[in-house]
Amino acid sequence: MATPEVVAPIQTARSRSVRGYIVFAFAVALVLAIAYFMRQILMLLYVSALFAVVLTPLIKGITQIRIAGRHPGRGLSIFLLLLTVGAAATLFFAFALPPVLHDLQSLISELPTRGPQLLDQLHRVPFISHVNLSGLNTKLQGFASNFAEYLFLSISGWASKLADIGAVIFLTVYFMLEGDEAYHWVLSFFPKPSRERLNRTLLRADVRMGKWLLGQGGLMLILGLCSLIVFVLLKIRYAYALAVLMGALNIIPIVGAMVSMALVILAAATDSWEKVLGVMIFYGIYAQVETSYLTPRIMKSSVDLPALGVLVALLMGSKLAGVIGAMIAVPTAVLVSVLVQEYLVQHDDQDDPAQVAP
């Protein structure tokens, strides 16, 4: 039978253990609460770090280029990449945007007079001729007169989005420059044996995640070329500029397609409804082909994920975090896949004893 001198230390140890569990539970709850309230900031940090990982192979490729007899360093390579993207965007907007804005301004100013003409053309379209469109002309005129007010009210929302984009760009550049120090600082929280294993695992994920940009670039190029061919055949206004815009905005899931298609439909509607129908048929077919065939195949060959895994990742990402979630879904799925294979999947490293020869 245990003596009181032995029972007392055991009860003290148990009470300390219970208090430790309670404190740990409260600490976990506090961390989760802080993470919930700071979820937007944490999302920006995660997206920036992910973009830095994805762009690292491109930066390394630039460092291999010999410029003036020397190879540029990491900082100069990042500056050259930003300069190239900024120059391309500046040239695009300088040459493509002015005629579009001029025609759009003319369309808005002529909308009160052209509204009835557009409604007459709508009545000629099957299934729409039976719809009562008498109040639509009034709404069009009201939109033309209140367009400036609508634009002013949406400035605050666009300003917030632009601020987030600026923060992501700044943090991405910072992670590309100083990301190694932050990476090793995070690894220092793990014991040395676990640290080395985690480091090898994350390096494998880094290689596979870096190939995502190659696959996404292939999808953007395919959409841009297909759009250019269709727009030229349909004689859509600003065919070249709209094709470039369609391909570039394809990197932004859902919203990119909606914005680019709205601009294409607006340009086609200024000529004829037959062109609008042709554009909608083209994109409807292409969207199905890209979603069911191109995206799974190209991403599978780039990041080595099953086609079903790519589709599930895109659906879950868009459901959990909207546009940003869909954009980073595939690289995140690659990271999760590598971690699961390393830590959860049980590999049969030893031979079956039943098959070993006596």
Short mmCIF file of N, CA, C and O in Angstrom, two decimals, residues 98-108 237-238 270:
data_model
loop_
_atom_site.label_atom_id
_atom_site.label_comp_id
_atom_site.label_asym_id
_atom_site.label_seq_id
_atom_site.Cartn_x
_atom_site.Cartn_y
_atom_site.Cartn_z
N PRO A 98 -5.67 54.36 -75.00
CA PRO A 98 -6.28 55.62 -75.49
C PRO A 98 -7.40 55.43 -76.51
O PRO A 98 -8.46 56.05 -76.34
N PRO A 99 -7.24 54.60 -77.56
CA PRO A 99 -8.39 54.47 -78.48
C PRO A 99 -9.61 53.82 -77.84
O PRO A 99 -10.75 54.18 -78.16
N VAL A 100 -9.37 52.91 -76.89
CA VAL A 100 -10.50 52.28 -76.20
C VAL A 100 -11.25 53.30 -75.35
O VAL A 100 -12.48 53.36 -75.36
N LEU A 101 -10.52 54.12 -74.63
CA LEU A 101 -11.16 55.14 -73.79
C LEU A 101 -11.89 56.18 -74.64
O LEU A 101 -12.97 56.65 -74.27
N HIS A 102 -11.32 56.52 -75.80
CA HIS A 102 -11.98 57.49 -76.68
C HIS A 102 -13.31 56.94 -77.19
O HIS A 102 -14.34 57.63 -77.15
N ASP A 103 -13.29 55.69 -77.64
CA ASP A 103 -14.53 55.09 -78.14
C ASP A 103 -15.54 54.87 -77.01
O ASP A 103 -16.75 55.00 -77.21
N LEU A 104 -15.03 54.52 -75.80
CA LEU A 104 -15.94 54.32 -74.68
C LEU A 104 -16.59 55.62 -74.27
O LEU A 104 -17.80 55.67 -73.96
N GLN A 105 -15.83 56.71 -74.28
CA GLN A 105 -16.40 58.01 -73.96
C GLN A 105 -17.45 58.41 -74.99
O GLN A 105 -18.51 58.96 -74.64
N SER A 106 -17.17 58.14 -76.25
CA SER A 106 -18.15 58.45 -77.30
C SER A 106 -19.41 57.62 -77.13
O SER A 106 -20.52 58.11 -77.31
N LEU A 107 -19.21 56.34 -76.74
CA LEU A 107 -20.37 55.46 -76.56
C LEU A 107 -21.25 55.95 -75.41
O LEU A 107 -22.48 55.96 -75.51
N ILE A 108 -20.62 56.37 -74.29
CA ILE A 108 -21.39 56.83 -73.15
C ILE A 108 -22.13 58.13 -73.48
O ILE A 108 -23.29 58.32 -73.09
N ARG A 237 -13.25 44.73 -82.69
CA ARG A 237 -12.40 45.90 -82.49
C ARG A 237 -11.33 45.61 -81.42
O ARG A 237 -11.57 44.89 -80.46
N TYR A 238 -10.16 46.20 -81.63
CA TYR A 238 -9.03 46.05 -80.70
C TYR A 238 -8.72 44.57 -80.45
O TYR A 238 -8.49 44.14 -79.32
N THR A 270 -20.66 46.90 -79.86
CA THR A 270 -20.70 48.16 -80.62
C THR A 270 -20.88 47.92 -82.11
O THR A 270 -21.21 48.86 -82.84
#
